[in-house]
């Protein structure tokens, strides 16, 4: 197995936030914050990755992650190749491994990979060449590390860098969410004061995932006094699997409304990774309201992804 850290502690790939040293996490967040603040009012192109090629290799759909990685790589001066599985030789049965090795042979040094299977990006890292860096852009239910990073950058922007007194609530399908897993890992590493997890019982994760968190099914009670609410998308498969009776019932119990949000701290920040199911896990009034940080999350995604690419390939 290829660890994401080299023996000297250098980050070779970014596969997960689990076990990522606090110093590396802070370094990436600080750098992303600098990039974001320097970019205000101008769209400049840097040259740190000039002459390097980066490929976005997505075997699942994406709007935010893929587009922001493309912009990030372009703003660093890289050549960017967008691999579309639906029009590629993947359709003829070519494996992800062979795809990676062929693109590597063309000189691609950085791969941003999304794949539906747990551990798929780790397995590709195992066969990647010495000078190649991989970024996990979401694999199965396992990890979405750059989403975790951009969520932490957004929490810092909303609430400051000291997380020790922060009460954060994660709501929804935590069991099946790679975003929630990466957020939990980052919040723990950054020493969040209290982490609460809430959702219908069939969508709550096992104790190995929730260790140290306050876990409950009563959304109104769990909202009391929190500084940040991280909503998750309800995947429609959960209804087909019988884990959620209906969208209406889910919304009644776990939809974030203006009335419900009043239970949280007065200036509580509302986050959602997108795509949003409007009227299911969150209402329009909250998603577009004054406490929503959703579009600032998206903006922070570009800065985070620039910091990650610069760190791995710069
Ligand atoms: N948050 C997120 O991963 O969105 P996309 O699926 O659009 O990339």
CSV table of C-alpha atoms in Angstrom, one decimal, residues 152-298:
chain,number,residue,atom,x,y,z
A,152,UNK,CA,-12.6,23.9,7.5
A,153,UNK,CA,-11.4,27.0,5.6
A,154,UNK,CA,-15.0,28.2,5.5
A,155,UNK,CA,-15.5,27.5,9.3
A,156,UNK,CA,-12.3,29.5,9.9
A,157,UNK,CA,-13.6,32.4,7.8
A,158,UNK,CA,-16.9,32.3,9.7
A,159,UNK,CA,-15.8,31.6,13.2
A,160,UNK,CA,-12.0,32.2,13.5
A,161,UNK,CA,-9.1,29.8,13.6
A,162,UNK,CA,-9.6,28.6,17.2
A,163,UNK,CA,-12.0,25.7,17.0
A,164,UNK,CA,-11.7,24.7,20.7
A,165,UNK,CA,-15.0,26.3,21.8
A,166,UNK,CA,-16.8,25.6,18.5
A,167,UNK,CA,-20.0,23.5,18.6
A,168,UNK,CA,-20.5,21.9,15.1
A,169,UNK,CA,-23.6,19.9,14.1
A,170,UNK,CA,-23.5,17.5,11.1
A,171,UNK,CA,-26.9,16.5,9.9
A,172,UNK,CA,-28.3,13.9,7.5
A,173,UNK,CA,-27.0,10.8,5.9
A,174,UNK,CA,-23.8,10.6,7.8
A,175,UNK,CA,-23.5,6.9,7.4
A,176,UNK,CA,-23.0,7.0,3.6
A,177,UNK,CA,-21.3,10.4,3.3
A,178,UNK,CA,-17.7,10.7,2.3
A,179,UNK,CA,-18.0,14.4,3.0
A,180,UNK,CA,-19.1,13.8,6.6
A,181,UNK,CA,-16.2,11.4,7.2
A,182,UNK,CA,-13.6,13.9,5.9
A,183,UNK,CA,-15.2,16.7,7.9
A,184,UNK,CA,-15.2,14.6,11.1
A,185,UNK,CA,-11.5,13.7,10.7
A,186,UNK,CA,-10.6,17.4,10.1
A,187,UNK,CA,-12.7,18.7,13.0
A,188,UNK,CA,-11.1,16.2,15.4
A,189,UNK,CA,-7.6,17.1,14.2
A,190,UNK,CA,-8.3,20.8,14.6
A,191,UNK,CA,-9.7,20.2,18.1
A,192,UNK,CA,-13.3,21.2,17.6
A,193,UNK,CA,-15.0,21.8,21.0
A,194,UNK,CA,-18.1,19.7,20.4
A,195,UNK,CA,-19.1,17.7,17.4
A,196,UNK,CA,-22.8,16.6,17.2
A,197,UNK,CA,-24.1,14.2,14.6
A,198,UNK,CA,-27.8,14.0,13.8
A,199,UNK,CA,-30.0,12.0,11.4
A,200,UNK,CA,-32.6,9.2,11.2
A,201,UNK,CA,-31.3,6.2,13.0
A,202,UNK,CA,-30.7,4.1,9.8
A,203,UNK,CA,-28.5,6.9,8.4
A,204,UNK,CA,-26.3,7.2,11.5
A,205,UNK,CA,-22.8,5.7,11.3
A,206,UNK,CA,-21.3,3.1,13.6
A,207,UNK,CA,-19.5,3.9,16.8
A,208,UNK,CA,-16.1,3.7,15.2
A,209,UNK,CA,-17.0,6.8,13.2
A,210,UNK,CA,-18.8,8.7,15.9
A,211,UNK,CA,-16.4,8.2,18.8
A,212,UNK,CA,-16.2,11.4,20.9
A,213,UNK,CA,-19.3,12.9,19.2
A,214,UNK,CA,-22.7,13.6,20.6
A,215,UNK,CA,-25.1,11.5,18.5
A,216,UNK,CA,-28.9,11.9,18.3
A,217,UNK,CA,-32.0,11.7,16.2
A,218,UNK,CA,-33.9,14.8,17.5
A,219,UNK,CA,-32.8,17.6,15.1
A,220,UNK,CA,-34.5,20.4,17.2
A,221,UNK,CA,-32.7,19.3,20.3
A,222,UNK,CA,-29.3,18.9,18.6
A,223,UNK,CA,-29.5,22.4,17.0
A,224,UNK,CA,-29.6,24.1,20.4
A,225,UNK,CA,-26.7,26.6,20.7
A,226,UNK,CA,-24.6,25.3,17.8
A,227,UNK,CA,-22.1,27.6,16.1
A,228,UNK,CA,-22.2,25.8,12.7
A,229,UNK,CA,-24.7,23.5,11.0
A,230,UNK,CA,-23.2,21.3,8.2
A,231,UNK,CA,-26.1,19.9,6.2
A,232,UNK,CA,-25.7,16.8,4.0
A,233,UNK,CA,-27.4,15.9,0.7
A,234,UNK,CA,-30.1,13.2,1.0
A,235,UNK,CA,-29.3,10.7,-1.7
A,236,UNK,CA,-32.5,9.4,-3.3
A,237,UNK,CA,-31.1,5.8,-3.2
A,238,UNK,CA,-31.8,5.9,0.5
A,239,UNK,CA,-35.5,5.8,-0.2
A,240,UNK,CA,-35.2,3.0,-2.7
A,241,UNK,CA,-33.3,1.1,0.0
A,242,UNK,CA,-36.2,1.8,2.4
A,243,UNK,CA,-34.0,3.8,4.9
A,244,UNK,CA,-36.1,6.9,4.5
A,245,UNK,CA,-39.9,6.7,4.1
A,246,UNK,CA,-40.4,9.8,1.9
A,247,UNK,CA,-38.9,13.2,1.1
A,248,UNK,CA,-41.7,14.9,2.8
A,249,UNK,CA,-41.2,13.0,6.1
A,250,UNK,CA,-37.5,13.5,5.9
A,251,UNK,CA,-38.0,17.3,5.4
A,252,UNK,CA,-40.5,17.4,8.4
A,253,UNK,CA,-37.9,15.9,10.7
A,254,UNK,CA,-34.5,16.9,9.3
A,255,UNK,CA,-35.1,19.8,6.9
A,256,UNK,CA,-33.4,23.0,8.0
A,257,UNK,CA,-35.9,25.8,8.0
A,258,UNK,CA,-35.7,29.4,9.2
A,259,UNK,CA,-37.8,28.6,12.3
A,260,UNK,CA,-35.5,25.6,13.2
A,261,UNK,CA,-32.3,27.6,12.6
A,262,UNK,CA,-33.4,30.0,15.4
A,263,UNK,CA,-32.5,27.3,17.9
A,264,UNK,CA,-28.8,27.5,16.9
A,265,UNK,CA,-26.5,30.4,18.1
A,266,UNK,CA,-27.7,33.7,16.6
A,267,UNK,CA,-24.9,33.9,14.1
A,268,UNK,CA,-24.6,30.2,13.4
A,269,UNK,CA,-23.0,29.4,10.0
A,270,UNK,CA,-24.9,27.1,7.6
A,271,UNK,CA,-22.8,24.9,5.3
A,272,UNK,CA,-23.8,22.4,2.6
A,273,UNK,CA,-21.4,20.7,0.2
A,274,UNK,CA,-23.8,20.7,-2.7
A,275,UNK,CA,-25.6,19.7,-4.8
A,276,UNK,CA,-28.6,20.8,-2.7
A,277,UNK,CA,-32.0,19.2,-2.7
A,278,UNK,CA,-33.9,22.4,-2.1
A,279,UNK,CA,-37.0,21.8,0.0
A,280,UNK,CA,-35.7,18.4,1.3
A,281,UNK,CA,-32.7,18.9,3.6
A,282,UNK,CA,-32.8,22.7,3.5
A,283,UNK,CA,-35.3,25.3,2.4
A,284,UNK,CA,-34.6,28.1,-0.2
A,285,UNK,CA,-34.8,30.7,2.6
A,286,UNK,CA,-32.0,29.1,4.6
A,287,UNK,CA,-29.8,28.1,1.6
A,288,UNK,CA,-30.0,31.6,0.1
A,289,UNK,CA,-30.3,33.4,3.5
A,290,UNK,CA,-27.9,35.6,5.5
A,291,UNK,CA,-26.5,32.7,7.5
A,292,UNK,CA,-25.7,30.6,4.5
A,293,UNK,CA,-22.0,30.1,3.7
A,294,UNK,CA,-22.7,27.7,0.8
A,295,UNK,CA,-21.3,29.9,-2.1
A,296,UNK,CA,-18.4,30.9,0.0
A,297,UNK,CA,-17.6,27.2,0.5
A,298,UNK,CA,-17.6,26.9,-3.3
